[in-house]
Amino acid sequence: MCLDGYNSAIAVTVLGSSSLASMFKTQRPGNLHTRSVAMLLRRALGLLSFVGAALAQEALPYVDPDNGIEFWGITDVVHSVTYGYVFPPLASSGPQPTEYIGEIVAPLDSAWVGYALSGNMIDSLLVAAWPYNGDIVFTTRYATANVLPDVYPGPIITTLPVGTYVNSTHWKTEEVSTSIQRLPFPLGNCHPDPPMFPLTQLRRAQSTIAVDTPSDPGTSMVQHTDFGFYFFPFGEAHVSAELYDNWAAGGTGGGNSTGTGTTTTSVPPPTRTQAPVDYIIVGSGPGGIITADRISQAGKSVLLVERGGPSTWETGGRYQAPWAAGSNLTKFDVPGLFESMFTDPDSFWWCEDITVFAGCLIGGGTSVNGALYWVPSDNDFSTSAGWPQEWVNHQPYTSALTARLPPTDHPSTDGERYLEQVSTVVAEMLKPQGYSNVTINNDPNYKDHIMGYAAYDFIGGQRGGPVATYLQTAQARSNFKLQIYTEVLNVVRNGSTITGVTTNDTSVLDGFYPLNPNGRVILSAGTYGSARILFRSGIGPTDMLQTVQSNPQAAPLMPAEEDWIDLPVGYNVSDNPSINLVFTHPSVNSYDNWADVFTDPPAADAAQYLKSRSGIMSQASPRWNFWSALGAPDGITRWMQGTARPGAASINTTLSYNLTNVFTITAYLSTGIQSRGRIGVNAALNAMPLVNPWLNDKTGSDEAALLTGLNNIISTISQVPGLELIMPDNTISMTEYVKTYDPSTMDSNHWVGSNIIGTTAGKAVVDPNTKVFGTDNLFVVDASIMPTLPYGNPHGTLMSVAEQAAAKILALAGGP
């Protein structure tokens, strides 16, 4: 009998990677959001074609020199922590074994270390270990949601007499873990048919911050200070009963050990080296995918490195809504599941080490957003918007984008629009204010007092974007490779020349990925991710570089101080300040506030979508959009974008209302805003805002313009019978509402500008060719180079940026 089901066997787990974000209670100063961030990959890992990419972090066999136990595991090259496991043989019939032998070897600066064999925090056993008074303390825990897990008393952990110690430099534990019953997948490959995935994703984590009470296995503990991913071949990690029983009883020998009791244990150093390429592109968001496609199209060898995993079905994703089981549709494929991105307890797609919402998966933000898609205007690339003159002629690149990825305002395959009552009501309210009803993308330059149906980059009733278009053509080329679950830590510099990147890939020497002669690195890790990589590479303001230098894991990878490059990385950041107004109208259908779209939507709607990719599920929640130009005390015009959708994320009102009739208008202040913020990293190198970018301009004109726009929106409520504003309610003025608005909910997650483009080093981070000042071959192509916010959501403008940047980089002399 093969292992099967949830009560099958053999495993302990300790904290793993992003699973640890909410595994233990965390109160981190400066966090803008409290959110659940769960594990990567709840189900099987993607299509077979992606397994090769994942192999870069595969566990290898090694022999412990202390006692001769034959483990399979890795040594994390950044923290020098070894994780190893060995399992007893699988039973041919009857109950399966419920134990294993594991080990951790860690330097003393690892206050605690953890691993997760199940690949999931929720409904999985969790284990952590740390040294205390010369001994090792273990904790086993279990969680059913993203909260501090309860202590789980079932497992029994027994340390082995040979191989567990604390010395002057390291601590090491070797333990037998028994009575393990909670694992959501089998640990052996004994299925009747060959398994598609002989490797299972595991997580490892460590912290430099000690637990609250180290003598107590039930202690509280803050989240890890670093984490990583690797893959484990469970089918190969079983040994004979004779060997296993000997080791579990404390015996030595077997394997190749002499049993001499040496004082260190580690996996043999990796011997594989990564093949050099012409271009390493970091991050598979829209900037990275489009740039990689165009550069590989030019015949250059391209390695696209993504720290997360699959998203849509065609990328290998398999995370499905229960009602979509049996279809080729993941959560990320179905537009109507957009609202559930923020409520799903298994939200592995968010980057755990960034304190605002950021997508860590193939497609980045374009795989998890509402996919609103506005063709950029001429003003969005004007010199008045901060762009160098070389960028003003954007139209050839914007046309190339829309030819590959045309927007649509009727994504349902039957051509119908659904759940459009909100559009009708909002249009009735805005028409008396002089708004014209238009097809918005027909004239991108026309953005004053216009309104129309929301436009998306969905294709055939499913999520489209660069993943469904540019990535597919890139993958058809032999000179392109996508590597997932691989995090780039920093670029490797020889003065101004980049020779490659350092990754968390434990299967290659020092995690180093090299470039060909004259090769180039392009950072496309997003406004936060690219800035952090620059900091870790000795590029940025001194205070951030010193923060990195004080981190014991990152410091050894930094260049010498004399090679630091002082640039305003992290400054000049913009994001749309946004305010929600909540209304009710008797004609509106809130669609049960999107509460059950993932678990149990209306059966007829689910069936319609599965049959023909049509109906309510073929569209994300936004239904109607509008723009207006606003005056302000400083004489600078600001623009406001409004987005209307059924339902409401939160309601705080003294008024009675019917939840089935609520809808929200989110008002975003965009082009023309003067407020700026700053982002950076903390001691754990988590990326975060240091100065919020909302409504902080010296004259207060941003706030004044926003108030004008909000008051304009509600000025004609009385002209629409049955329409009522319930938030803010009649107990508070609009001015008070804005002034007391929670800044954490003012965040639109449209962050731009942290690596601003320009013509002068010191005022900008990248030059007009997107090359980082002070370097020969390092570039940035993502939202971080955008100097200001465009009229609408930056999704469309960013994709045009990538088209133009790829062309400029290829045309630049000196490349491969």
JSON list of N, CA, C and O in Angstrom, two decimals, residues 768-807:
[
{"chain": "A", "resi": 768, "resn": "PRO", "atom": "N", "xyz": [18.86, 57.29, -19.35]},
{"chain": "A", "resi": 768, "resn": "PRO", "atom": "CA", "xyz": [17.80, 57.10, -20.35]},
{"chain": "A", "resi": 768, "resn": "PRO", "atom": "C", "xyz": [17.78, 55.73, -21.02]},
{"chain": "A", "resi": 768, "resn": "PRO", "atom": "O", "xyz": [16.77, 55.37, -21.63]},
{"chain": "A", "resi": 769, "resn": "ASN", "atom": "N", "xyz": [18.88, 54.98, -20.91]},
{"chain": "A", "resi": 769, "resn": "ASN", "atom": "CA", "xyz": [18.89, 53.61, -21.43]},
{"chain": "A", "resi": 769, "resn": "ASN", "atom": "C", "xyz": [18.54, 52.58, -20.35]},
{"chain": "A", "resi": 769, "resn": "ASN", "atom": "O", "xyz": [18.68, 51.38, -20.58]},
{"chain": "A", "resi": 770, "resn": "THR", "atom": "N", "xyz": [18.12, 53.05, -19.20]},
{"chain": "A", "resi": 770, "resn": "THR", "atom": "CA", "xyz": [17.77, 52.27, -18.00]},
{"chain": "A", "resi": 770, "resn": "THR", "atom": "C", "xyz": [18.98, 51.62, -17.34]},
{"chain": "A", "resi": 770, "resn": "THR", "atom": "O", "xyz": [18.83, 50.74, -16.50]},
{"chain": "A", "resi": 771, "resn": "LYS", "atom": "N", "xyz": [20.19, 52.07, -17.69]},
{"chain": "A", "resi": 771, "resn": "LYS", "atom": "CA", "xyz": [21.41, 51.55, -17.06]},
{"chain": "A", "resi": 771, "resn": "LYS", "atom": "C", "xyz": [21.65, 52.28, -15.74]},
{"chain": "A", "resi": 771, "resn": "LYS", "atom": "O", "xyz": [21.53, 53.51, -15.67]},
{"chain": "A", "resi": 772, "resn": "VAL", "atom": "N", "xyz": [22.00, 51.52, -14.72]},
{"chain": "A", "resi": 772, "resn": "VAL", "atom": "CA", "xyz": [22.26, 52.09, -13.41]},
{"chain": "A", "resi": 772, "resn": "VAL", "atom": "C", "xyz": [23.53, 52.94, -13.48]},
{"chain": "A", "resi": 772, "resn": "VAL", "atom": "O", "xyz": [24.58, 52.48, -13.95]},
{"chain": "A", "resi": 773, "resn": "PHE", "atom": "N", "xyz": [23.42, 54.18, -13.06]},
{"chain": "A", "resi": 773, "resn": "PHE", "atom": "CA", "xyz": [24.58, 55.07, -13.06]},
{"chain": "A", "resi": 773, "resn": "PHE", "atom": "C", "xyz": [25.72, 54.45, -12.26]},
{"chain": "A", "resi": 773, "resn": "PHE", "atom": "O", "xyz": [25.52, 53.83, -11.21]},
{"chain": "A", "resi": 774, "resn": "GLY", "atom": "N", "xyz": [26.94, 54.61, -12.78]},
{"chain": "A", "resi": 774, "resn": "GLY", "atom": "CA", "xyz": [28.11, 54.08, -12.10]},
{"chain": "A", "resi": 774, "resn": "GLY", "atom": "C", "xyz": [28.42, 52.64, -12.41]},
{"chain": "A", "resi": 774, "resn": "GLY", "atom": "O", "xyz": [29.39, 52.09, -11.88]},
{"chain": "A", "resi": 775, "resn": "THR", "atom": "N", "xyz": [27.60, 52.01, -13.24]},
{"chain": "A", "resi": 775, "resn": "THR", "atom": "CA", "xyz": [27.86, 50.63, -13.64]},
{"chain": "A", "resi": 775, "resn": "THR", "atom": "C", "xyz": [27.97, 50.55, -15.15]},
{"chain": "A", "resi": 775, "resn": "THR", "atom": "O", "xyz": [27.52, 51.43, -15.88]},
{"chain": "A", "resi": 776, "resn": "ASP", "atom": "N", "xyz": [28.57, 49.45, -15.62]},
{"chain": "A", "resi": 776, "resn": "ASP", "atom": "CA", "xyz": [28.75, 49.26, -17.05]},
{"chain": "A", "resi": 776, "resn": "ASP", "atom": "C", "xyz": [27.62, 48.45, -17.69]},
{"chain": "A", "resi": 776, "resn": "ASP", "atom": "O", "xyz": [27.33, 48.62, -18.87]},
{"chain": "A", "resi": 777, "resn": "ASN", "atom": "N", "xyz": [27.01, 47.56, -16.91]},
{"chain": "A", "resi": 777, "resn": "ASN", "atom": "CA", "xyz": [26.12, 46.58, -17.53]},
{"chain": "A", "resi": 777, "resn": "ASN", "atom": "C", "xyz": [24.98, 46.13, -16.62]},
{"chain": "A", "resi": 777, "resn": "ASN", "atom": "O", "xyz": [24.54, 44.99, -16.68]},
{"chain": "A", "resi": 778, "resn": "LEU", "atom": "N", "xyz": [24.52, 47.03, -15.78]},
{"chain": "A", "resi": 778, "resn": "LEU", "atom": "CA", "xyz": [23.39, 46.74, -14.88]},
{"chain": "A", "resi": 778, "resn": "LEU", "atom": "C", "xyz": [22.24, 47.67, -15.23]},
{"chain": "A", "resi": 778, "resn": "LEU", "atom": "O", "xyz": [22.41, 48.90, -15.29]},
{"chain": "A", "resi": 779, "resn": "PHE", "atom": "N", "xyz": [21.05, 47.07, -15.44]},
{"chain": "A", "resi": 779, "resn": "PHE", "atom": "CA", "xyz": [19.88, 47.81, -15.89]},
{"chain": "A", "resi": 779, "resn": "PHE", "atom": "C", "xyz": [18.70, 47.51, -14.97]},
{"chain": "A", "resi": 779, "resn": "PHE", "atom": "O", "xyz": [18.68, 46.51, -14.27]},
{"chain": "A", "resi": 780, "resn": "VAL", "atom": "N", "xyz": [17.71, 48.40, -15.01]},
{"chain": "A", "resi": 780, "resn": "VAL", "atom": "CA", "xyz": [16.46, 48.18, -14.28]},
{"chain": "A", "resi": 780, "resn": "VAL", "atom": "C", "xyz": [15.31, 48.44, -15.23]},
{"chain": "A", "resi": 780, "resn": "VAL", "atom": "O", "xyz": [15.25, 49.48, -15.90]},
{"chain": "A", "resi": 781, "resn": "VAL", "atom": "N", "xyz": [14.39, 47.47, -15.31]},
{"chain": "A", "resi": 781, "resn": "VAL", "atom": "CA", "xyz": [13.20, 47.62, -16.15]},
{"chain": "A", "resi": 781, "resn": "VAL", "atom": "C", "xyz": [12.00, 47.13, -15.35]},
{"chain": "A", "resi": 781, "resn": "VAL", "atom": "O", "xyz": [11.68, 45.93, -15.33]},
{"chain": "A", "resi": 782, "resn": "ASP", "atom": "N", "xyz": [11.37, 48.02, -14.66]},
{"chain": "A", "resi": 782, "resn": "ASP", "atom": "CA", "xyz": [10.12, 47.74, -13.95]},
{"chain": "A", "resi": 782, "resn": "ASP", "atom": "C", "xyz": [9.53, 49.08, -13.52]},
{"chain": "A", "resi": 782, "resn": "ASP", "atom": "O", "xyz": [10.02, 50.14, -13.92]},
{"chain": "A", "resi": 783, "resn": "ALA", "atom": "N", "xyz": [8.49, 49.03, -12.69]},
{"chain": "A", "resi": 783, "resn": "ALA", "atom": "CA", "xyz": [7.80, 50.27, -12.31]},
{"chain": "A", "resi": 783, "resn": "ALA", "atom": "C", "xyz": [8.69, 51.20, -11.51]},
{"chain": "A", "resi": 783, "resn": "ALA", "atom": "O", "xyz": [8.39, 52.40, -11.40]},
{"chain": "A", "resi": 784, "resn": "SER", "atom": "N", "xyz": [9.79, 50.70, -10.96]},
{"chain": "A", "resi": 784, "resn": "SER", "atom": "CA", "xyz": [10.64, 51.55, -10.13]},
{"chain": "A", "resi": 784, "resn": "SER", "atom": "C", "xyz": [11.32, 52.66, -10.91]},
{"chain": "A", "resi": 784, "resn": "SER", "atom": "O", "xyz": [11.77, 53.64, -10.31]},
{"chain": "A", "resi": 785, "resn": "ILE", "atom": "N", "xyz": [11.44, 52.54, -12.24]},
{"chain": "A", "resi": 785, "resn": "ILE", "atom": "CA", "xyz": [12.10, 53.60, -13.00]},
{"chain": "A", "resi": 785, "resn": "ILE", "atom": "C", "xyz": [11.12, 54.69, -13.42]},
{"chain": "A", "resi": 785, "resn": "ILE", "atom": "O", "xyz": [11.54, 55.76, -13.88]},
{"chain": "A", "resi": 786, "resn": "MET", "atom": "N", "xyz": [9.82, 54.46, -13.28]},
{"chain": "A", "resi": 786, "resn": "MET", "atom": "CA", "xyz": [8.82, 55.43, -13.73]},
{"chain": "A", "resi": 786, "resn": "MET", "atom": "C", "xyz": [8.88, 56.67, -12.83]},
{"chain": "A", "resi": 786, "resn": "MET", "atom": "O", "xyz": [8.74, 56.57, -11.61]},
{"chain": "A", "resi": 787, "resn": "PRO", "atom": "N", "xyz": [9.08, 57.87, -13.41]},
{"chain": "A", "resi": 787, "resn": "PRO", "atom": "CA", "xyz": [9.29, 59.06, -12.58]},
{"chain": "A", "resi": 787, "resn": "PRO", "atom": "C", "xyz": [8.04, 59.56, -11.90]},
{"chain": "A", "resi": 787, "resn": "PRO", "atom": "O", "xyz": [8.12, 60.19, -10.84]},
{"chain": "A", "resi": 788, "resn": "THR", "atom": "N", "xyz": [6.88, 59.32, -12.51]},
{"chain": "A", "resi": 788, "resn": "THR", "atom": "CA", "xyz": [5.62, 59.77, -11.93]},
{"chain": "A", "resi": 788, "resn": "THR", "atom": "C", "xyz": [4.53, 58.77, -12.27]},
{"chain": "A", "resi": 788, "resn": "THR", "atom": "O", "xyz": [4.69, 57.90, -13.13]},
{"chain": "A", "resi": 789, "resn": "LEU", "atom": "N", "xyz": [3.41, 58.94, -11.61]},
{"chain": "A", "resi": 789, "resn": "LEU", "atom": "CA", "xyz": [2.27, 58.07, -11.88]},
{"chain": "A", "resi": 789, "resn": "LEU", "atom": "C", "xyz": [1.57, 58.48, -13.18]},
{"chain": "A", "resi": 789, "resn": "LEU", "atom": "O", "xyz": [1.42, 59.67, -13.45]},
{"chain": "A", "resi": 790, "resn": "PRO", "atom": "N", "xyz": [1.13, 57.52, -13.97]},
{"chain": "A", "resi": 790, "resn": "PRO", "atom": "CA", "xyz": [0.35, 57.84, -15.17]},
{"chain": "A", "resi": 790, "resn": "PRO", "atom": "C", "xyz": [-1.09, 58.20, -14.77]},
{"chain": "A", "resi": 790, "resn": "PRO", "atom": "O", "xyz": [-1.45, 58.20, -13.60]},
{"chain": "A", "resi": 791, "resn": "TYR", "atom": "N", "xyz": [-1.92, 58.45, -15.79]},
{"chain": "A", "resi": 791, "resn": "TYR", "atom": "CA", "xyz": [-3.31, 58.82, -15.51]},
{"chain": "A", "resi": 791, "resn": "TYR", "atom": "C", "xyz": [-4.05, 57.74, -14.73]},
{"chain": "A", "resi": 791, "resn": "TYR", "atom": "O", "xyz": [-4.87, 58.04, -13.87]},
{"chain": "A", "resi": 792, "resn": "GLY", "atom": "N", "xyz": [-3.82, 56.49, -15.10]},
{"chain": "A", "resi": 792, "resn": "GLY", "atom": "CA", "xyz": [-4.56, 55.39, -14.48]},
{"chain": "A", "resi": 792, "resn": "GLY", "atom": "C", "xyz": [-3.63, 54.37, -13.88]},
{"chain": "A", "resi": 792, "resn": "GLY", "atom": "O", "xyz": [-2.42, 54.59, -13.76]},
{"chain": "A", "resi": 793, "resn": "ASN", "atom": "N", "xyz": [-4.18, 53.21, -13.48]},
{"chain": "A", "resi": 793, "resn": "ASN", "atom": "CA", "xyz": [-3.34, 52.13, -12.97]},
{"chain": "A", "resi": 793, "resn": "ASN", "atom": "C", "xyz": [-2.12, 51.95, -13.88]},
{"chain": "A", "resi": 793, "resn": "ASN", "atom": "O", "xyz": [-2.26, 51.94, -15.10]},
{"chain": "A", "resi": 794, "resn": "PRO", "atom": "N", "xyz": [-0.92, 51.81, -13.33]},
{"chain": "A", "resi": 794, "resn": "PRO", "atom": "CA", "xyz": [0.29, 51.82, -14.16]},
{"chain": "A", "resi": 794, "resn": "PRO", "atom": "C", "xyz": [0.54, 50.57, -14.98]},
{"chain": "A", "resi": 794, "resn": "PRO", "atom": "O", "xyz": [1.52, 50.50, -15.72]},
{"chain": "A", "resi": 795, "resn": "HIS", "atom": "N", "xyz": [-0.35, 49.59, -14.91]},
{"chain": "A", "resi": 795, "resn": "HIS", "atom": "CA", "xyz": [-0.19, 48.31, -15.58]},
{"chain": "A", "resi": 795, "resn": "HIS", "atom": "C", "xyz": [0.14, 48.47, -17.06]},
{"chain": "A", "resi": 795, "resn": "HIS", "atom": "O", "xyz": [1.14, 47.96, -17.57]},
{"chain": "A", "resi": 796, "resn": "GLY", "atom": "N", "xyz": [-0.70, 49.20, -17.81]},
{"chain": "A", "resi": 796, "resn": "GLY", "atom": "CA", "xyz": [-0.47, 49.35, -19.24]},
{"chain": "A", "resi": 796, "resn": "GLY", "atom": "C", "xyz": [0.77, 50.17, -19.56]},
{"chain": "A", "resi": 796, "resn": "GLY", "atom": "O", "xyz": [1.54, 49.82, -20.46]},
{"chain": "A", "resi": 797, "resn": "THR", "atom": "N", "xyz": [0.97, 51.26, -18.83]},
{"chain": "A", "resi": 797, "resn": "THR", "atom": "CA", "xyz": [2.15, 52.10, -19.07]},
{"chain": "A", "resi": 797, "resn": "THR", "atom": "C", "xyz": [3.43, 51.31, -18.81]},
{"chain": "A", "resi": 797, "resn": "THR", "atom": "O", "xyz": [4.40, 51.41, -19.57]},
{"chain": "A", "resi": 798, "resn": "LEU", "atom": "N", "xyz": [3.44, 50.50, -17.75]},
{"chain": "A", "resi": 798, "resn": "LEU", "atom": "CA", "xyz": [4.63, 49.71, -17.44]},
{"chain": "A", "resi": 798, "resn": "LEU", "atom": "C", "xyz": [4.96, 48.74, -18.57]},
{"chain": "A", "resi": 798, "resn": "LEU", "atom": "O", "xyz": [6.14, 48.56, -18.91]},
{"chain": "A", "resi": 799, "resn": "MET", "atom": "N", "xyz": [3.97, 48.11, -19.17]},
{"chain": "A", "resi": 799, "resn": "MET", "atom": "CA", "xyz": [4.26, 47.17, -20.25]},
{"chain": "A", "resi": 799, "resn": "MET", "atom": "C", "xyz": [4.82, 47.90, -21.47]},
{"chain": "A", "resi": 799, "resn": "MET", "atom": "O", "xyz": [5.70, 47.38, -22.16]},
{"chain": "A", "resi": 800, "resn": "SER", "atom": "N", "xyz": [4.35, 49.12, -21.73]},
{"chain": "A", "resi": 800, "resn": "SER", "atom": "CA", "xyz": [4.95, 49.93, -22.80]},
{"chain": "A", "resi": 800, "resn": "SER", "atom": "C", "xyz": [6.38, 50.31, -22.45]},
{"chain": "A", "resi": 800, "resn": "SER", "atom": "O", "xyz": [7.27, 50.32, -23.31]},
{"chain": "A", "resi": 801, "resn": "VAL", "atom": "N", "xyz": [6.63, 50.62, -21.18]},
{"chain": "A", "resi": 801, "resn": "VAL", "atom": "CA", "xyz": [7.99, 50.90, -20.72]},
{"chain": "A", "resi": 801, "resn": "VAL", "atom": "C", "xyz": [8.91, 49.74, -21.04]},
{"chain": "A", "resi": 801, "resn": "VAL", "atom": "O", "xyz": [10.03, 49.91, -21.53]},
{"chain": "A", "resi": 802, "resn": "ALA", "atom": "N", "xyz": [8.46, 48.51, -20.78]},
{"chain": "A", "resi": 802, "resn": "ALA", "atom": "CA", "xyz": [9.30, 47.34, -21.03]},
{"chain": "A", "resi": 802, "resn": "ALA", "atom": "C", "xyz": [9.60, 47.17, -22.51]},
{"chain": "A", "resi": 802, "resn": "ALA", "atom": "O", "xyz": [10.73, 46.81, -22.89]},
{"chain": "A", "resi": 803, "resn": "GLU", "atom": "N", "xyz": [8.62, 47.42, -23.36]},
{"chain": "A", "resi": 803, "resn": "GLU", "atom": "CA", "xyz": [8.85, 47.34, -24.81]},
{"chain": "A", "resi": 803, "resn": "GLU", "atom": "C", "xyz": [9.94, 48.32, -25.22]},
{"chain": "A", "resi": 803, "resn": "GLU", "atom": "O", "xyz": [10.88, 47.99, -25.96]},
{"chain": "A", "resi": 804, "resn": "GLN", "atom": "N", "xyz": [9.84, 49.54, -24.74]},
{"chain": "A", "resi": 804, "resn": "GLN", "atom": "CA", "xyz": [10.82, 50.56, -25.15]},
{"chain": "A", "resi": 804, "resn": "GLN", "atom": "C", "xyz": [12.19, 50.30, -24.52]},
{"chain": "A", "resi": 804, "resn": "GLN", "atom": "O", "xyz": [13.22, 50.47, -25.18]},
{"chain": "A", "resi": 805, "resn": "ALA", "atom": "N", "xyz": [12.20, 49.88, -23.26]},
{"chain": "A", "resi": 805, "resn": "ALA", "atom": "CA", "xyz": [13.47, 49.62, -22.59]},
{"chain": "A", "resi": 805, "resn": "ALA", "atom": "C", "xyz": [14.23, 48.50, -23.28]},
{"chain": "A", "resi": 805, "resn": "ALA", "atom": "O", "xyz": [15.46, 48.58, -23.46]},
{"chain": "A", "resi": 806, "resn": "ALA", "atom": "N", "xyz": [13.54, 47.43, -23.66]},
{"chain": "A", "resi": 806, "resn": "ALA", "atom": "CA", "xyz": [14.21, 46.32, -24.33]},
{"chain": "A", "resi": 806, "resn": "ALA", "atom": "C", "xyz": [14.88, 46.79, -25.61]},
{"chain": "A", "resi": 806, "resn": "ALA", "atom": "O", "xyz": [16.02, 46.39, -25.91]},
{"chain": "A", "resi": 807, "resn": "ALA", "atom": "N", "xyz": [14.18, 47.63, -26.36]},
{"chain": "A", "resi": 807, "resn": "ALA", "atom": "CA", "xyz": [14.75, 48.15, -27.60]},
{"chain": "A", "resi": 807, "resn": "ALA", "atom": "C", "xyz": [15.98, 48.99, -27.33]},
{"chain": "A", "resi": 807, "resn": "ALA", "atom": "O", "xyz": [16.99, 48.90, -28.05]}
]
